[in-house]
Amino acid sequence: MTYSRICCIAIWGLLAACTTPSERFDGMAQERGFHRTEVEGGDFSHVIYDNGKLGTSSTLHVYLGGDGTPWIGGFIIASDPTPRRPVTLKLMAMDNSPSLFLGRPCYHGYSDRHPCTPDYWTTARYSEDVIDSMAGVLRKIMTEYGHTNLHLVGFSGGGGLAMLMAEKFPETQSIVTIAGNLDVETWADLHGYDPLEGSKNPKSISPLPTTIRQYHLAGGKDTNIPPGIIRDALINQPDSRYILFEDFTHICCWEEIWQAVLACVADQCEGSHLSPR
């Protein structure tokens, strides 16, 4: 390798290190052809990305990302909690239905905007303020583009948000959670984290209407949110479908089965064929 090539690689690495998580996320969204919009949700600003098909049918798929990086090294509050590994963007890129990624309050470069405080991406990341603001944005989009059939998709912490938001939308047809954090209390205890004071626990909500088809996907090798937490969190959701993928981790390998999951949701299947138990 030549000296000049080594220098170029080193400079590229330094430039990449200087970009923020929100800038990298935005770049990955643009690479996939998604359109970025800023939408107000009450007191908070939100970033959404859509696949250019809003308003083309009554159906809308809404993707909710994970918690990202609220803490650095477990001790320092991050100045930009935006996800570093956007699993939801990869899945949404495989979806041919009208779809959007709905960003959280204070994420995507907005952490210093009023009324943001670190609570909204640490202890209160699943608070009523967060849920209401995200629901407000989604209601605006659905009204503007005429979507009346809602399908919620949530990865990791976004899975918990999907459960908490669904009860606010009678248009909800299905929920798909992927390695979802459906019991924040047990999850925090497992990892020795401080309790998420101010957050709602998805496990504690009342049973959702049986008209909402629930698919909860778990990875057998997931050490962040072990499958047992997901399974046990569904005790109050008797009409849900728990589907275990033995060889999957928290991050890998959800793209492999995503087309089959989308087809299953569209066909209102039971989901038992997606993965052997």
PDB file of C-alpha atoms in Angstrom:
ATOM      1  CA  MET A   1       0.000   0.000   0.000  1.00  0.00           C
ATOM      2  CA  THR A   2       1.396   3.395  -0.997  1.00  0.00           C
ATOM      3  CA  TYR A   3       2.075   6.196   1.452  1.00  0.00           C
ATOM      4  CA  SER A   4      -0.499   8.440  -0.253  1.00  0.00           C
ATOM      5  CA  ARG A   5      -3.166   5.745   0.020  1.00  0.00           C
ATOM      6  CA  ILE A   6      -2.417   5.269   3.710  1.00  0.00           C
ATOM      7  CA  CYS A   7      -2.772   9.026   4.211  1.00  0.00           C
ATOM      8  CA  CYS A   8      -6.095   9.074   2.359  1.00  0.00           C
ATOM      9  CA  ILE A   9      -7.460   6.244   4.489  1.00  0.00           C
ATOM     10  CA  ALA A  10      -6.284   7.965   7.667  1.00  0.00           C
ATOM     11  CA  ILE A  11      -7.886  11.270   6.637  1.00  0.00           C
ATOM     12  CA  TRP A  12     -11.141   9.495   5.735  1.00  0.00           C
ATOM     13  CA  GLY A  13     -11.159   7.836   9.145  1.00  0.00           C
ATOM     14  CA  LEU A  14     -10.657  11.157  10.897  1.00  0.00           C
ATOM     15  CA  LEU A  15     -13.460  12.787   8.913  1.00  0.00           C
ATOM     16  CA  ALA A  16     -15.798   9.891   9.679  1.00  0.00           C
ATOM     17  CA  ALA A  17     -14.954  10.181  13.360  1.00  0.00           C
ATOM     18  CA  CYS A  18     -15.812  13.897  13.261  1.00  0.00           C
ATOM     19  CA  THR A  19     -19.339  13.362  11.963  1.00  0.00           C
ATOM     20  CA  THR A  20     -22.123  13.061  14.512  1.00  0.00           C
ATOM     21  CA  PRO A  21     -24.420  10.042  14.880  1.00  0.00           C
ATOM     22  CA  SER A  22     -27.312  12.086  13.490  1.00  0.00           C
ATOM     23  CA  GLU A  23     -25.259  13.080  10.430  1.00  0.00           C
ATOM     24  CA  ARG A  24     -24.273   9.478   9.798  1.00  0.00           C
ATOM     25  CA  PHE A  25     -27.879   8.345  10.215  1.00  0.00           C
ATOM     26  CA  ASP A  26     -29.032  11.006   7.761  1.00  0.00           C
ATOM     27  CA  GLY A  27     -26.395   9.914   5.270  1.00  0.00           C
ATOM     28  CA  MET A  28     -27.507   6.289   5.493  1.00  0.00           C
ATOM     29  CA  ALA A  29     -31.133   7.338   4.999  1.00  0.00           C
ATOM     30  CA  GLN A  30     -30.241   9.374   1.924  1.00  0.00           C
ATOM     31  CA  GLU A  31     -28.231   6.477   0.496  1.00  0.00           C
ATOM     32  CA  ARG A  32     -31.446   4.462   0.574  1.00  0.00           C
ATOM     33  CA  GLY A  33     -33.399   7.178  -1.222  1.00  0.00           C
ATOM     34  CA  PHE A  34     -35.462   8.303   1.765  1.00  0.00           C
ATOM     35  CA  HIS A  35     -36.816  11.851   2.067  1.00  0.00           C
ATOM     36  CA  ARG A  36     -36.179  13.817   5.267  1.00  0.00           C
ATOM     37  CA  THR A  37     -38.817  16.123   6.770  1.00  0.00           C
ATOM     38  CA  GLU A  38     -39.082  18.007  10.054  1.00  0.00           C
ATOM     39  CA  VAL A  39     -42.476  17.816  11.739  1.00  0.00           C
ATOM     40  CA  GLU A  40     -43.631  19.425  14.969  1.00  0.00           C
ATOM     41  CA  GLY A  41     -45.245  17.170  17.541  1.00  0.00           C
ATOM     42  CA  GLY A  42     -46.552  19.556  20.167  1.00  0.00           C
ATOM     43  CA  ASP A  43     -43.556  21.026  21.973  1.00  0.00           C
ATOM     44  CA  PHE A  44     -40.974  18.841  20.211  1.00  0.00           C
ATOM     45  CA  SER A  45     -39.497  18.718  16.727  1.00  0.00           C
ATOM     46  CA  HIS A  46     -39.166  15.345  15.015  1.00  0.00           C
ATOM     47  CA  VAL A  47     -37.294  14.093  11.987  1.00  0.00           C
ATOM     48  CA  ILE A  48     -39.105  11.667   9.729  1.00  0.00           C
ATOM     49  CA  TYR A  49     -37.855   9.802   6.686  1.00  0.00           C
ATOM     50  CA  ASP A  50     -40.282   8.460   4.093  1.00  0.00           C
ATOM     51  CA  ASN A  51     -39.836   6.251   1.060  1.00  0.00           C
ATOM     52  CA  GLY A  52     -41.611   8.580  -1.358  1.00  0.00           C
ATOM     53  CA  LYS A  53     -44.887   6.660  -1.356  1.00  0.00           C
ATOM     54  CA  LEU A  54     -46.928   8.563   1.228  1.00  0.00           C
ATOM     55  CA  GLY A  55     -50.540   8.924   0.134  1.00  0.00           C
ATOM     56  CA  THR A  56     -50.384   6.250  -2.560  1.00  0.00           C
ATOM     57  CA  SER A  57     -52.599   3.829  -0.606  1.00  0.00           C
ATOM     58  CA  SER A  58     -54.573   3.681   2.627  1.00  0.00           C
ATOM     59  CA  THR A  59     -51.838   1.568   4.247  1.00  0.00           C
ATOM     60  CA  LEU A  60     -48.936   3.094   6.180  1.00  0.00           C
ATOM     61  CA  HIS A  61     -45.999   1.227   7.715  1.00  0.00           C
ATOM     62  CA  VAL A  62     -44.324   3.196  10.524  1.00  0.00           C
ATOM     63  CA  TYR A  63     -40.834   2.208  11.648  1.00  0.00           C
ATOM     64  CA  LEU A  64     -39.656   3.090  15.162  1.00  0.00           C
ATOM     65  CA  GLY A  65     -35.941   2.854  15.915  1.00  0.00           C
ATOM     66  CA  GLY A  66     -34.091   1.730  19.006  1.00  0.00           C
ATOM     67  CA  ASP A  67     -32.838   3.830  21.903  1.00  0.00           C
ATOM     68  CA  GLY A  68     -29.513   4.469  20.191  1.00  0.00           C
ATOM     69  CA  THR A  69     -26.754   5.491  22.593  1.00  0.00           C
ATOM     70  CA  PRO A  70     -28.226   7.399  25.553  1.00  0.00           C
ATOM     71  CA  TRP A  71     -25.009   6.872  27.529  1.00  0.00           C
ATOM     72  CA  ILE A  72     -21.359   6.702  26.526  1.00  0.00           C
ATOM     73  CA  GLY A  73     -19.519   4.032  28.438  1.00  0.00           C
ATOM     74  CA  GLY A  74     -22.422   3.765  30.846  1.00  0.00           C
ATOM     75  CA  PHE A  75     -21.379   6.886  32.747  1.00  0.00           C
ATOM     76  CA  ILE A  76     -21.518   9.928  30.453  1.00  0.00           C
ATOM     77  CA  ILE A  77     -24.794  11.157  28.995  1.00  0.00           C
ATOM     78  CA  ALA A  78     -24.497  11.294  25.209  1.00  0.00           C
ATOM     79  CA  SER A  79     -24.964  14.654  23.509  1.00  0.00           C
ATOM     80  CA  ASP A  80     -26.485  12.892  20.487  1.00  0.00           C
ATOM     81  CA  PRO A  81     -28.321   9.633  21.262  1.00  0.00           C
ATOM     82  CA  THR A  82     -29.229   8.922  17.608  1.00  0.00           C
ATOM     83  CA  PRO A  83     -28.827   5.207  16.746  1.00  0.00           C
ATOM     84  CA  ARG A  84     -25.429   4.205  15.380  1.00  0.00           C
ATOM     85  CA  ARG A  85     -26.692   0.972  13.822  1.00  0.00           C
ATOM     86  CA  PRO A  86     -29.992   1.773  12.096  1.00  0.00           C
ATOM     87  CA  VAL A  87     -31.576  -1.651  11.763  1.00  0.00           C
ATOM     88  CA  THR A  88     -34.935  -0.055  10.989  1.00  0.00           C
ATOM     89  CA  LEU A  89     -33.583   1.838   7.971  1.00  0.00           C
ATOM     90  CA  LYS A  90     -32.328  -1.425   6.480  1.00  0.00           C
ATOM     91  CA  LEU A  91     -35.697  -3.082   7.001  1.00  0.00           C
ATOM     92  CA  MET A  92     -37.660  -0.118   5.678  1.00  0.00           C
ATOM     93  CA  ALA A  93     -35.547  -0.145   2.509  1.00  0.00           C
ATOM     94  CA  MET A  94     -36.960  -3.624   1.821  1.00  0.00           C
ATOM     95  CA  ASP A  95     -40.572  -2.472   2.213  1.00  0.00           C
ATOM     96  CA  ASN A  96     -42.556  -1.556  -0.915  1.00  0.00           C
ATOM     97  CA  SER A  97     -45.554  -0.214   1.005  1.00  0.00           C
ATOM     98  CA  PRO A  98     -45.878   3.482   1.912  1.00  0.00           C
ATOM     99  CA  SER A  99     -43.449   3.684   4.829  1.00  0.00           C
ATOM    100  CA  LEU A 100     -41.837   6.195   7.124  1.00  0.00           C
ATOM    101  CA  PHE A 101     -39.292   6.221   9.910  1.00  0.00           C
ATOM    102  CA  LEU A 102     -40.549   8.312  12.827  1.00  0.00           C
ATOM    103  CA  GLY A 103     -37.756   9.859  14.882  1.00  0.00           C
ATOM    104  CA  ARG A 104     -37.996  10.490  18.599  1.00  0.00           C
ATOM    105  CA  PRO A 105     -37.988  13.859  20.359  1.00  0.00           C
ATOM    106  CA  CYS A 106     -34.466  15.231  20.918  1.00  0.00           C
ATOM    107  CA  TYR A 107     -32.859  12.715  18.542  1.00  0.00           C
ATOM    108  CA  HIS A 108     -31.376  13.364  15.078  1.00  0.00           C
ATOM    109  CA  GLY A 109     -29.471  16.487  16.045  1.00  0.00           C
ATOM    110  CA  TYR A 110     -32.234  18.103  18.114  1.00  0.00           C
ATOM    111  CA  SER A 111     -30.918  17.350  21.602  1.00  0.00           C
ATOM    112  CA  ASP A 112     -30.237  21.033  22.294  1.00  0.00           C
ATOM    113  CA  ARG A 113     -33.674  22.250  21.195  1.00  0.00           C
ATOM    114  CA  HIS A 114     -36.192  23.424  23.776  1.00  0.00           C
ATOM    115  CA  PRO A 115     -37.700  21.684  25.725  1.00  0.00           C
ATOM    116  CA  CYS A 116     -35.190  18.827  25.408  1.00  0.00           C
ATOM    117  CA  THR A 117     -33.281  17.631  28.441  1.00  0.00           C
ATOM    118  CA  PRO A 118     -31.219  14.420  28.773  1.00  0.00           C
ATOM    119  CA  ASP A 119     -34.147  12.842  30.611  1.00  0.00           C
ATOM    120  CA  TYR A 120     -35.902  12.387  27.280  1.00  0.00           C
ATOM    121  CA  TRP A 121     -33.263   9.969  26.012  1.00  0.00           C
ATOM    122  CA  THR A 122     -32.298   8.430  29.368  1.00  0.00           C
ATOM    123  CA  THR A 123     -34.764   7.864  32.205  1.00  0.00           C
ATOM    124  CA  ALA A 124     -37.868   9.283  30.485  1.00  0.00           C
ATOM    125  CA  ARG A 125     -37.252   7.812  27.032  1.00  0.00           C
ATOM    126  CA  TYR A 126     -40.650   6.049  27.155  1.00  0.00           C
ATOM    127  CA  SER A 127     -42.499   8.833  28.956  1.00  0.00           C
ATOM    128  CA  GLU A 128     -45.970  10.130  28.198  1.00  0.00           C
ATOM    129  CA  ASP A 129     -44.392  13.308  26.769  1.00  0.00           C
ATOM    130  CA  VAL A 130     -42.405  11.255  24.255  1.00  0.00           C
ATOM    131  CA  ILE A 131     -45.337   9.037  23.310  1.00  0.00           C
ATOM    132  CA  ASP A 132     -47.785  11.932  22.937  1.00  0.00           C
ATOM    133  CA  SER A 133     -45.388  13.922  20.772  1.00  0.00           C
ATOM    134  CA  MET A 134     -44.666  10.992  18.463  1.00  0.00           C
ATOM    135  CA  ALA A 135     -48.373  10.202  18.269  1.00  0.00           C
ATOM    136  CA  GLY A 136     -49.075  13.832  17.374  1.00  0.00           C
ATOM    137  CA  VAL A 137     -46.641  13.689  14.461  1.00  0.00           C
ATOM    138  CA  LEU A 138     -48.076  10.414  13.224  1.00  0.00           C
ATOM    139  CA  ARG A 139     -51.627  11.757  13.404  1.00  0.00           C
ATOM    140  CA  LYS A 140     -50.600  14.747  11.271  1.00  0.00           C
ATOM    141  CA  ILE A 141     -49.059  12.490   8.629  1.00  0.00           C
ATOM    142  CA  MET A 142     -52.026  10.124   8.536  1.00  0.00           C
ATOM    143  CA  THR A 143     -54.480  13.008   8.216  1.00  0.00           C
ATOM    144  CA  GLU A 144     -52.483  14.837   5.553  1.00  0.00           C
ATOM    145  CA  TYR A 145     -51.973  11.786   3.344  1.00  0.00           C
ATOM    146  CA  GLY A 146     -55.205   9.920   4.022  1.00  0.00           C
ATOM    147  CA  HIS A 147     -53.766   6.781   5.597  1.00  0.00           C
ATOM    148  CA  THR A 148     -56.376   4.762   7.476  1.00  0.00           C
ATOM    149  CA  ASN A 149     -54.637   1.387   7.933  1.00  0.00           C
ATOM    150  CA  LEU A 150     -51.677   1.597  10.291  1.00  0.00           C
ATOM    151  CA  HIS A 151     -48.945  -0.987  10.810  1.00  0.00           C
ATOM    152  CA  LEU A 152     -46.331  -0.290  13.495  1.00  0.00           C
ATOM    153  CA  VAL A 153     -42.832  -1.784  13.352  1.00  0.00           C
ATOM    154  CA  GLY A 154     -40.481  -1.284  16.288  1.00  0.00           C
ATOM    155  CA  PHE A 155     -36.912  -2.418  16.827  1.00  0.00           C
ATOM    156  CA  SER A 156     -35.501  -2.768  20.359  1.00  0.00           C
ATOM    157  CA  GLY A 157     -36.778   0.222  22.362  1.00  0.00           C
ATOM    158  CA  GLY A 158     -38.898   1.127  19.361  1.00  0.00           C
ATOM    159  CA  GLY A 159     -40.813  -2.086  19.969  1.00  0.00           C
ATOM    160  CA  GLY A 160     -41.843  -0.805  23.365  1.00  0.00           C
ATOM    161  CA  LEU A 161     -42.879   2.517  21.844  1.00  0.00           C
ATOM    162  CA  ALA A 162     -44.960   0.679  19.247  1.00  0.00           C
ATOM    163  CA  MET A 163     -46.915  -1.030  22.016  1.00  0.00           C
ATOM    164  CA  LEU A 164     -47.386   2.243  23.890  1.00  0.00           C
ATOM    165  CA  MET A 165     -48.496   4.144  20.779  1.00  0.00           C
ATOM    166  CA  ALA A 166     -50.860   1.515  19.388  1.00  0.00           C
ATOM    167  CA  GLU A 167     -53.569   2.161  21.939  1.00  0.00           C
ATOM    168  CA  LYS A 168     -53.778   5.777  20.714  1.00  0.00           C
ATOM    169  CA  PHE A 169     -54.603   4.737  17.143  1.00  0.00           C
ATOM    170  CA  PRO A 170     -57.793   2.781  16.445  1.00  0.00           C
ATOM    171  CA  GLU A 171     -56.496   2.495  12.861  1.00  0.00           C
ATOM    172  CA  THR A 172     -53.751   0.109  14.015  1.00  0.00           C
ATOM    173  CA  GLN A 173     -53.953  -3.174  12.118  1.00  0.00           C
ATOM    174  CA  SER A 174     -50.737  -4.818  13.289  1.00  0.00           C
ATOM    175  CA  ILE A 175     -47.659  -4.449  15.469  1.00  0.00           C
ATOM    176  CA  VAL A 176     -44.332  -6.086  14.714  1.00  0.00           C
ATOM    177  CA  THR A 177     -41.647  -5.822  17.377  1.00  0.00           C
ATOM    178  CA  ILE A 178     -38.101  -6.948  16.626  1.00  0.00           C
ATOM    179  CA  ALA A 179     -35.974  -7.725  19.686  1.00  0.00           C
ATOM    180  CA  GLY A 180     -38.370  -5.367  21.433  1.00  0.00           C
ATOM    181  CA  ASN A 181     -37.861  -3.955  24.899  1.00  0.00           C
ATOM    182  CA  LEU A 182     -41.303  -4.846  26.197  1.00  0.00           C
ATOM    183  CA  ASP A 183     -40.409  -4.871  29.904  1.00  0.00           C
ATOM    184  CA  VAL A 184     -38.143  -1.958  30.751  1.00  0.00           C
ATOM    185  CA  GLU A 185     -38.038  -2.760  34.473  1.00  0.00           C
ATOM    186  CA  THR A 186     -36.770  -6.322  34.051  1.00  0.00           C
ATOM    187  CA  TRP A 187     -34.378  -5.186  31.306  1.00  0.00           C
ATOM    188  CA  ALA A 188     -32.870  -2.469  33.520  1.00  0.00           C
ATOM    189  CA  ASP A 189     -32.484  -4.919  36.407  1.00  0.00           C
ATOM    190  CA  LEU A 190     -30.804  -7.465  34.131  1.00  0.00           C
ATOM    191  CA  HIS A 191     -28.102  -5.010  33.080  1.00  0.00           C
ATOM    192  CA  GLY A 192     -27.756  -3.248  36.429  1.00  0.00           C
ATOM    193  CA  TYR A 193     -29.065   0.051  35.023  1.00  0.00           C
ATOM    194  CA  ASP A 194     -30.829   2.680  37.070  1.00  0.00           C
ATOM    195  CA  PRO A 195     -34.622   2.422  36.853  1.00  0.00           C
ATOM    196  CA  LEU A 196     -36.156   4.392  33.992  1.00  0.00           C
ATOM    197  CA  GLU A 197     -38.052   6.754  36.258  1.00  0.00           C
ATOM    198  CA  GLY A 198     -40.660   8.665  34.287  1.00  0.00           C
ATOM    199  CA  SER A 199     -41.006   5.978  31.624  1.00  0.00           C
ATOM    200  CA  LYS A 200     -44.036   3.798  31.017  1.00  0.00           C
ATOM    201  CA  ASN A 201     -43.502   0.048  30.953  1.00  0.00           C
ATOM    202  CA  PRO A 202     -45.033  -1.659  27.887  1.00  0.00           C
ATOM    203  CA  LYS A 203     -45.554  -4.816  29.931  1.00  0.00           C
ATOM    204  CA  SER A 204     -48.005  -2.982  32.188  1.00  0.00           C
ATOM    205  CA  ILE A 205     -50.450  -1.733  29.568  1.00  0.00           C
ATOM    206  CA  SER A 206     -53.909  -3.243  29.222  1.00  0.00           C
ATOM    207  CA  PRO A 207     -54.515  -5.883  26.569  1.00  0.00           C
ATOM    208  CA  LEU A 208     -54.635  -4.293  23.142  1.00  0.00           C
ATOM    209  CA  PRO A 209     -57.736  -4.917  21.005  1.00  0.00           C
ATOM    210  CA  THR A 210     -57.809  -8.331  19.375  1.00  0.00           C
ATOM    211  CA  THR A 211     -58.247  -6.586  16.032  1.00  0.00           C
ATOM    212  CA  ILE A 212     -54.546  -5.649  16.264  1.00  0.00           C
ATOM    213  CA  ARG A 213     -52.407  -8.577  15.141  1.00  0.00           C
ATOM    214  CA  GLN A 214     -49.249  -8.691  17.245  1.00  0.00           C
ATOM    215  CA  TYR A 215     -46.014 -10.333  16.071  1.00  0.00           C
ATOM    216  CA  HIS A 216     -43.134 -10.253  18.550  1.00  0.00           C
ATOM    217  CA  LEU A 217     -39.831 -11.487  17.108  1.00  0.00           C
ATOM    218  CA  ALA A 218     -37.031 -12.555  19.462  1.00  0.00           C
ATOM    219  CA  GLY A 219     -33.439 -13.605  18.857  1.00  0.00           C
ATOM    220  CA  GLY A 220     -32.262 -16.729  20.650  1.00  0.00           C
ATOM    221  CA  LYS A 221     -28.737 -15.298  20.976  1.00  0.00           C
ATOM    222  CA  ASP A 222     -29.808 -11.791  21.981  1.00  0.00           C
ATOM    223  CA  THR A 223     -27.918 -10.806  25.136  1.00  0.00           C
ATOM    224  CA  ASN A 224     -29.287  -7.263  25.227  1.00  0.00           C
ATOM    225  CA  ILE A 225     -32.957  -8.228  25.355  1.00  0.00           C
ATOM    226  CA  PRO A 226     -33.010 -11.995  25.935  1.00  0.00           C
ATOM    227  CA  PRO A 227     -35.988 -13.824  24.456  1.00  0.00           C
ATOM    228  CA  GLY A 228     -37.328 -14.744  27.878  1.00  0.00           C
ATOM    229  CA  ILE A 229     -37.929 -11.083  28.692  1.00  0.00           C
ATOM    230  CA  ILE A 230     -39.957 -10.656  25.518  1.00  0.00           C
ATOM    231  CA  ARG A 231     -41.953 -13.850  26.063  1.00  0.00           C
ATOM    232  CA  ASP A 232     -42.754 -13.079  29.694  1.00  0.00           C
ATOM    233  CA  ALA A 233     -43.669  -9.463  28.911  1.00  0.00           C
ATOM    234  CA  LEU A 234     -46.601 -10.645  26.810  1.00  0.00           C
ATOM    235  CA  ILE A 235     -48.514 -12.021  29.787  1.00  0.00           C
ATOM    236  CA  ASN A 236     -51.074  -9.210  29.438  1.00  0.00           C
ATOM    237  CA  GLN A 237     -51.352  -9.664  25.664  1.00  0.00           C
ATOM    238  CA  PRO A 238     -52.963 -13.105  25.286  1.00  0.00           C
ATOM    239  CA  ASP A 239     -53.714 -12.621  21.587  1.00  0.00           C
ATOM    240  CA  SER A 240     -50.066 -11.952  20.645  1.00  0.00           C
ATOM    241  CA  ARG A 241     -47.702 -14.108  18.586  1.00  0.00           C
ATOM    242  CA  TYR A 242     -44.213 -14.769  19.987  1.00  0.00           C
ATOM    243  CA  ILE A 243     -41.774 -15.995  17.330  1.00  0.00           C
ATOM    244  CA  LEU A 244     -38.265 -17.143  18.251  1.00  0.00           C
ATOM    245  CA  PHE A 245     -35.328 -17.130  15.828  1.00  0.00           C
ATOM    246  CA  GLU A 246     -32.780 -19.316  17.578  1.00  0.00           C
ATOM    247  CA  ASP A 247     -29.638 -18.087  15.792  1.00  0.00           C
ATOM    248  CA  PHE A 248     -30.435 -14.359  15.685  1.00  0.00           C
ATOM    249  CA  THR A 249     -28.794 -11.783  17.950  1.00  0.00           C
ATOM    250  CA  HIS A 250     -30.023  -8.316  18.867  1.00  0.00           C
ATOM    251  CA  ILE A 251     -28.700  -6.835  15.612  1.00  0.00           C
ATOM    252  CA  CYS A 252     -28.345  -9.848  13.308  1.00  0.00           C
ATOM    253  CA  CYS A 253     -29.968 -11.142  11.078  1.00  0.00           C
ATOM    254  CA  TRP A 254     -33.399  -9.586  10.718  1.00  0.00           C
ATOM    255  CA  GLU A 255     -33.041  -8.620   7.058  1.00  0.00           C
ATOM    256  CA  GLU A 256     -32.955 -12.318   6.160  1.00  0.00           C
ATOM    257  CA  ILE A 257     -36.561 -12.891   7.146  1.00  0.00           C
ATOM    258  CA  TRP A 258     -38.033  -9.421   6.658  1.00  0.00           C
ATOM    259  CA  GLN A 259     -39.704 -10.016   3.301  1.00  0.00           C
ATOM    260  CA  ALA A 260     -41.398 -13.077   4.767  1.00  0.00           C
ATOM    261  CA  VAL A 261     -42.541 -11.057   7.785  1.00  0.00           C
ATOM    262  CA  LEU A 262     -44.012  -8.327   5.566  1.00  0.00           C
ATOM    263  CA  ALA A 263     -45.855 -10.955   3.530  1.00  0.00           C
ATOM    264  CA  CYS A 264     -47.132 -12.551   6.727  1.00  0.00           C
ATOM    265  CA  VAL A 265     -48.475  -9.222   7.995  1.00  0.00           C
ATOM    266  CA  ALA A 266     -50.159  -8.502   4.663  1.00  0.00           C
ATOM    267  CA  ASP A 267     -51.783 -11.952   4.616  1.00  0.00           C
ATOM    268  CA  GLN A 268     -52.700 -11.795   8.333  1.00  0.00           C
ATOM    269  CA  CYS A 269     -50.948 -15.104   8.863  1.00  0.00           C
ATOM    270  CA  GLU A 270     -50.290 -16.664  12.240  1.00  0.00           C
ATOM    271  CA  GLY A 271     -46.511 -16.418  11.876  1.00  0.00           C
ATOM    272  CA  SER A 272     -45.762 -19.921  13.094  1.00  0.00           C
ATOM    273  CA  HIS A 273     -44.100 -20.843   9.789  1.00  0.00           C
ATOM    274  CA  LEU A 274     -41.547 -18.021   9.990  1.00  0.00           C
ATOM    275  CA  SER A 275     -39.237 -19.787  12.417  1.00  0.00           C
ATOM    276  CA  PRO A 276     -39.102 -23.264  13.954  1.00  0.00           C
ATOM    277  CA  ARG A 277     -39.530 -23.168  17.727  1.00  0.00           C
TER     278      ARG A 277
END
